[in-house]
mmCIF file of C-alpha atoms in Angstrom:
data_model
loop_
_atom_site.group_PDB
_atom_site.id
_atom_site.type_symbol
_atom_site.label_atom_id
_atom_site.label_comp_id
_atom_site.label_asym_id
_atom_site.label_seq_id
_atom_site.Cartn_x
_atom_site.Cartn_y
_atom_site.Cartn_z
ATOM 1 C CA ALA A 3 159.664 -150.594 59.509
ATOM 2 C CA GLN A 4 158.577 -147.156 58.478
ATOM 3 C CA SER A 5 159.635 -146.230 54.988
ATOM 4 C CA VAL A 6 158.745 -144.009 51.918
ATOM 5 C CA SER A 7 159.409 -145.001 48.500
ATOM 6 C CA GLN A 8 159.642 -142.682 45.415
ATOM 7 C CA HIS A 9 160.239 -144.691 42.353
ATOM 8 C CA ASN A 10 160.574 -141.919 39.999
ATOM 9 C CA HIS A 11 164.181 -140.644 40.468
ATOM 10 C CA HIS A 12 164.339 -138.268 37.593
ATOM 11 C CA VAL A 13 161.638 -136.997 35.541
ATOM 12 C CA ILE A 14 161.792 -134.725 32.481
ATOM 13 C CA LEU A 15 158.850 -132.931 30.936
ATOM 14 C CA SER A 16 158.018 -130.054 28.590
ATOM 15 C CA GLU A 17 156.013 -127.166 29.762
ATOM 16 C CA ALA A 18 152.206 -127.833 29.748
ATOM 17 C CA ALA A 19 152.486 -131.571 30.206
ATOM 18 C CA SER A 20 150.907 -133.162 33.234
ATOM 19 C CA LEU A 21 152.832 -134.520 36.095
ATOM 20 C CA GLU A 22 152.358 -137.303 38.529
ATOM 21 C CA LEU A 23 154.890 -138.227 40.938
ATOM 22 C CA GLY A 24 154.658 -141.579 42.816
ATOM 23 C CA CYS A 25 154.891 -142.090 46.680
ATOM 24 C CA ASN A 26 154.234 -145.151 48.510
ATOM 25 C CA TYR A 27 154.917 -145.659 52.250
ATOM 26 C CA SER A 28 154.942 -148.323 54.849
ATOM 27 C CA TYR A 29 153.936 -147.292 58.381
ATOM 28 C CA GLY A 30 151.997 -148.762 61.193
ATOM 29 C CA GLY A 31 149.882 -146.221 62.597
ATOM 30 C CA THR A 32 147.841 -143.057 61.724
ATOM 31 C CA VAL A 33 149.419 -141.546 58.670
ATOM 32 C CA ASN A 34 150.249 -138.108 58.324
ATOM 33 C CA LEU A 35 151.644 -137.308 54.683
ATOM 34 C CA PHE A 36 153.636 -134.505 53.180
ATOM 35 C CA TRP A 37 155.231 -133.183 50.022
ATOM 36 C CA TYR A 38 158.313 -131.114 50.282
ATOM 37 C CA VAL A 39 159.847 -129.274 47.457
ATOM 38 C CA GLN A 40 163.222 -127.766 47.184
ATOM 39 C CA TYR A 41 163.875 -125.316 44.446
ATOM 40 C CA PRO A 42 167.422 -125.198 42.955
ATOM 41 C CA GLY A 43 169.804 -123.608 45.633
ATOM 42 C CA GLN A 44 166.955 -123.237 48.148
ATOM 43 C CA HIS A 45 165.848 -125.045 51.301
ATOM 44 C CA LEU A 46 163.000 -127.282 51.638
ATOM 45 C CA GLN A 47 159.472 -126.062 51.912
ATOM 46 C CA LEU A 48 156.125 -127.585 52.567
ATOM 47 C CA LEU A 49 154.032 -128.108 49.351
ATOM 48 C CA LEU A 50 151.100 -129.756 50.833
ATOM 49 C CA LYS A 51 150.045 -132.061 53.764
ATOM 50 C CA TYR A 52 147.280 -134.699 54.533
ATOM 51 C CA PHE A 53 146.177 -135.321 58.247
ATOM 52 C CA SER A 54 142.731 -136.674 57.842
ATOM 53 C CA GLY A 55 139.383 -136.017 56.016
ATOM 54 C CA ASP A 56 139.261 -135.304 52.248
ATOM 55 C CA PRO A 57 141.914 -137.626 50.692
ATOM 56 C CA LEU A 58 142.467 -135.063 47.820
ATOM 57 C CA VAL A 59 144.621 -132.368 49.175
ATOM 58 C CA LYS A 60 145.447 -129.072 47.397
ATOM 59 C CA GLY A 61 148.763 -127.380 47.951
ATOM 60 C CA ILE A 62 150.366 -124.345 46.554
ATOM 61 C CA LYS A 63 151.317 -123.468 43.009
ATOM 62 C CA GLY A 64 148.551 -125.621 41.553
ATOM 63 C CA PHE A 65 149.799 -129.101 43.058
ATOM 64 C CA GLU A 66 147.537 -131.615 44.497
ATOM 65 C CA ALA A 67 147.958 -135.024 45.844
ATOM 66 C CA GLU A 68 145.665 -137.942 46.583
ATOM 67 C CA PHE A 69 145.991 -140.354 49.652
ATOM 68 C CA ILE A 70 144.790 -143.709 48.569
ATOM 69 C CA LYS A 71 144.719 -145.864 51.841
ATOM 70 C CA SER A 72 144.237 -149.254 50.061
ATOM 71 C CA LYS A 73 147.385 -148.551 47.933
ATOM 72 C CA PHE A 74 149.510 -147.022 50.536
ATOM 73 C CA SER A 75 150.075 -144.060 48.334
ATOM 74 C CA PHE A 76 150.310 -140.489 48.169
ATOM 75 C CA ASN A 77 151.027 -139.489 44.661
ATOM 76 C CA LEU A 78 151.644 -135.845 43.647
ATOM 77 C CA ARG A 79 149.805 -134.355 40.526
ATOM 78 C CA LYS A 80 149.885 -131.327 38.614
ATOM 79 C CA PRO A 81 147.740 -130.762 35.448
ATOM 80 C CA SER A 82 150.080 -128.332 33.652
ATOM 81 C CA VAL A 83 153.856 -127.897 34.691
ATOM 82 C CA GLN A 84 155.748 -124.853 34.319
ATOM 83 C CA TRP A 85 159.441 -124.153 33.864
ATOM 84 C CA SER A 86 159.489 -122.738 37.394
ATOM 85 C CA ASP A 87 158.475 -126.097 38.703
ATOM 86 C CA THR A 88 161.817 -127.237 38.177
ATOM 87 C CA ALA A 89 162.895 -128.747 41.592
ATOM 88 C CA GLU A 90 163.496 -131.724 43.683
ATOM 89 C CA TYR A 91 160.222 -133.209 45.331
ATOM 90 C CA PHE A 92 160.278 -135.235 48.435
ATOM 91 C CA CYS A 93 157.529 -137.213 49.873
ATOM 92 C CA ALA A 94 157.290 -137.760 53.634
ATOM 93 C CA VAL A 95 155.381 -139.562 56.275
ATOM 94 C CA GLY A 96 155.147 -137.996 59.883
ATOM 95 C CA GLY A 97 156.090 -140.506 62.582
ATOM 96 C CA THR A 98 155.947 -140.225 66.239
ATOM 97 C CA ASP A 99 159.173 -138.233 66.738
ATOM 98 C CA LYS A 100 160.051 -137.463 63.112
ATOM 99 C CA LEU A 101 159.551 -136.855 59.495
ATOM 100 C CA ILE A 102 160.646 -139.907 57.184
ATOM 101 C CA PHE A 103 161.547 -138.732 53.854
ATOM 102 C CA GLY A 104 161.696 -140.572 50.572
ATOM 103 C CA THR A 105 164.744 -140.155 48.351
ATOM 104 C CA GLY A 106 163.328 -137.571 46.245
ATOM 105 C CA THR A 107 162.308 -137.024 42.631
ATOM 106 C CA ARG A 108 164.292 -134.451 40.535
ATOM 107 C CA LEU A 109 161.867 -132.742 38.123
ATOM 108 C CA GLN A 110 163.087 -131.061 35.173
ATOM 109 C CA VAL A 111 160.677 -128.831 33.193
ATOM 110 C CA PHE A 112 161.895 -127.568 29.599
ATOM 111 C CA PRO A 113 160.272 -124.439 27.860
ATOM 112 C CA GLU B 21 160.779 -112.449 59.540
ATOM 113 C CA ALA B 22 160.181 -116.079 60.750
ATOM 114 C CA GLN B 23 163.227 -118.066 59.587
ATOM 115 C CA VAL B 24 165.792 -120.750 60.519
ATOM 116 C CA THR B 25 169.350 -119.482 60.135
ATOM 117 C CA GLN B 26 172.368 -121.715 59.572
ATOM 118 C CA ASN B 27 176.023 -120.856 59.677
ATOM 119 C CA PRO B 28 178.186 -121.119 57.630
ATOM 120 C CA ARG B 29 176.454 -121.766 54.454
ATOM 121 C CA TYR B 30 179.721 -123.265 53.028
ATOM 122 C CA LEU B 31 182.591 -124.993 54.805
ATOM 123 C CA ILE B 32 185.642 -126.796 53.576
ATOM 124 C CA THR B 33 187.606 -128.469 56.407
ATOM 125 C CA VAL B 34 190.380 -131.198 56.877
ATOM 126 C CA THR B 35 189.986 -134.444 58.608
ATOM 127 C CA GLY B 36 190.000 -134.432 62.337
ATOM 128 C CA LYS B 37 189.533 -130.600 62.744
ATOM 129 C CA LYS B 38 186.577 -130.125 64.976
ATOM 130 C CA LEU B 39 183.966 -127.864 63.647
ATOM 131 C CA THR B 40 180.330 -126.507 64.856
ATOM 132 C CA VAL B 41 177.602 -125.643 62.388
ATOM 133 C CA THR B 42 175.131 -123.292 64.021
ATOM 134 C CA CYS B 43 171.334 -123.174 63.844
ATOM 135 C CA SER B 44 169.081 -120.553 65.127
ATOM 136 C CA GLN B 45 165.261 -120.095 64.834
ATOM 137 C CA ASN B 46 163.104 -117.059 65.741
ATOM 138 C CA MET B 47 159.948 -118.608 65.823
ATOM 139 C CA ASN B 48 159.888 -119.925 69.530
ATOM 140 C CA HIS B 49 159.583 -123.664 68.194
ATOM 141 C CA GLU B 50 159.933 -126.359 70.550
ATOM 142 C CA TYR B 51 161.177 -129.126 67.952
ATOM 143 C CA MET B 52 164.366 -128.832 66.321
ATOM 144 C CA SER B 53 166.102 -131.273 63.993
ATOM 145 C CA TRP B 54 169.381 -131.892 62.012
ATOM 146 C CA TYR B 55 169.297 -133.619 58.605
ATOM 147 C CA ARG B 56 171.939 -134.571 56.019
ATOM 148 C CA GLN B 57 170.998 -134.829 52.368
ATOM 149 C CA ASP B 58 173.038 -137.107 50.069
ATOM 150 C CA PRO B 59 172.443 -137.826 46.298
ATOM 151 C CA GLY B 60 170.219 -140.860 46.166
ATOM 152 C CA LEU B 61 169.561 -141.052 49.736
ATOM 153 C CA GLY B 62 167.166 -138.142 50.374
ATOM 154 C CA LEU B 63 167.292 -136.497 53.718
ATOM 155 C CA ARG B 64 168.198 -138.486 56.511
ATOM 156 C CA GLN B 65 167.752 -137.147 60.179
ATOM 157 C CA ILE B 66 171.011 -136.882 62.370
ATOM 158 C CA TYR B 67 169.642 -135.659 65.659
ATOM 159 C CA TYR B 68 166.442 -134.135 66.969
ATOM 160 C CA SER B 69 165.260 -132.101 69.856
ATOM 161 C CA MET B 70 161.848 -131.966 71.533
ATOM 162 C CA ASN B 71 162.769 -128.866 73.778
ATOM 163 C CA VAL B 72 165.488 -127.518 76.004
ATOM 164 C CA GLU B 73 167.910 -130.064 77.249
ATOM 165 C CA VAL B 74 165.999 -132.995 75.415
ATOM 166 C CA THR B 75 167.796 -134.288 72.435
ATOM 167 C CA ASP B 76 167.805 -137.704 70.791
ATOM 168 C CA LYS B 77 169.411 -139.728 68.131
ATOM 169 C CA GLY B 78 167.923 -140.011 64.549
ATOM 170 C CA ASP B 79 168.920 -142.285 62.008
ATOM 171 C CA VAL B 80 172.478 -141.483 61.310
ATOM 172 C CA PRO B 81 173.867 -140.022 64.527
ATOM 173 C CA GLU B 82 177.400 -141.442 64.423
ATOM 174 C CA GLY B 83 180.127 -138.772 64.239
ATOM 175 C CA TYR B 84 177.689 -136.011 65.480
ATOM 176 C CA LYS B 85 176.912 -134.438 68.542
ATOM 177 C CA VAL B 86 174.184 -131.623 69.315
ATOM 178 C CA SER B 87 173.187 -129.654 72.387
ATOM 179 C CA ARG B 88 170.111 -127.708 73.095
ATOM 180 C CA LYS B 89 170.921 -125.112 75.951
ATOM 181 C CA GLU B 90 168.454 -122.562 74.611
ATOM 182 C CA LYS B 91 165.258 -122.962 72.703
ATOM 183 C CA ARG B 92 166.242 -120.911 69.741
ATOM 184 C CA ASN B 93 169.617 -122.567 69.235
ATOM 185 C CA PHE B 94 170.527 -126.200 68.188
ATOM 186 C CA PRO B 95 174.110 -126.531 67.080
ATOM 187 C CA LEU B 96 175.667 -129.431 65.384
ATOM 188 C CA ILE B 97 179.103 -130.662 66.223
ATOM 189 C CA LEU B 98 181.659 -132.764 64.385
ATOM 190 C CA GLU B 99 184.283 -133.658 66.951
ATOM 191 C CA SER B 100 186.480 -135.339 64.447
ATOM 192 C CA PRO B 101 185.111 -134.875 60.872
ATOM 193 C CA SER B 102 185.713 -137.537 58.294
ATOM 194 C CA PRO B 103 185.492 -137.429 54.559
ATOM 195 C CA ASN B 104 182.107 -139.579 54.686
ATOM 196 C CA GLN B 105 180.566 -136.517 56.467
ATOM 197 C CA THR B 106 181.051 -134.545 53.356
ATOM 198 C CA SER B 107 177.140 -133.727 52.649
ATOM 199 C CA LEU B 108 174.744 -130.948 52.525
ATOM 200 C CA TYR B 109 173.255 -130.290 56.225
ATOM 201 C CA PHE B 110 169.744 -128.724 56.962
ATOM 202 C CA CYS B 111 168.477 -127.653 60.255
ATOM 203 C CA ALA B 112 164.727 -127.674 60.856
ATOM 204 C CA SER B 113 162.159 -126.492 63.509
ATOM 205 C CA SER B 114 158.733 -126.908 64.058
ATOM 206 C CA TRP B 115 155.982 -126.404 66.881
ATOM 207 C CA GLY B 116 155.843 -129.363 69.163
ATOM 208 C CA GLY B 117 152.802 -131.692 69.267
ATOM 209 C CA GLN B 118 151.923 -134.858 67.214
ATOM 210 C CA LEU B 119 150.967 -133.172 64.015
ATOM 211 C CA ALA B 120 152.545 -129.744 63.996
ATOM 212 C CA LYS B 121 156.209 -131.352 64.532
ATOM 213 C CA ASN B 122 155.947 -132.464 60.970
ATOM 214 C CA ILE B 123 155.368 -129.184 59.479
ATOM 215 C CA GLN B 124 159.050 -128.142 59.474
ATOM 216 C CA TYR B 125 160.849 -124.870 58.588
ATOM 217 C CA PHE B 126 164.169 -125.425 57.062
ATOM 218 C CA GLY B 127 167.313 -123.515 57.006
ATOM 219 C CA ALA B 128 169.157 -122.814 53.989
ATOM 220 C CA GLY B 129 171.738 -125.540 54.310
ATOM 221 C CA THR B 130 175.223 -125.812 54.894
ATOM 222 C CA ARG B 131 177.291 -127.478 52.399
ATOM 223 C CA LEU B 132 180.370 -129.373 54.013
ATOM 224 C CA SER B 133 183.377 -130.647 52.380
ATOM 225 C CA VAL B 134 185.999 -132.897 54.431
ATOM 226 C CA LEU B 135 189.256 -133.279 52.880
#
């Protein structure tokens, strides 16, 4: 069965700390991977995506993610977080007819 | 401005009283979808539509109906709401195609409370 696991449910960091959010997937087919972000009170928006090619993808606001096929992982990283990165982050895998989302990771960044 | 518009944004209703949440997109997208978001469960797909008059069940379709009579609109209907449908609902749209439909544009959400 297709699934996405995000093991970090809640992450608390100070500004300037480095961030890595875990994402593991289970999917039998060509993998398309995504990170979406939901800022407080706002709708989800696409942060970055991987379809093929370079497994290190860069997104908006200094975020990047690395696709490691052998580990079925697509972890999200940022070298130095800001208070404005406080949000909920969702990993997703693109299936034939739909996106399959993980349960989300709530990130809180304190000044 | 390209957008997905949901109405209402907030709704409080009582058990059994039929309601409709509207969703409209102005991007000429073929694919539209409804999700519900619940704490600890992430986003779960309710229904989706690949194009006009083509709809299909997602992961949690029970208690919901949809229709797609026009390309731009994809209303979500709760014929007889129950308290377990209290949730945050999102409509999304995207271009069709294997890859493009995964790049979805989301509405602002509708927070529904069923008493």
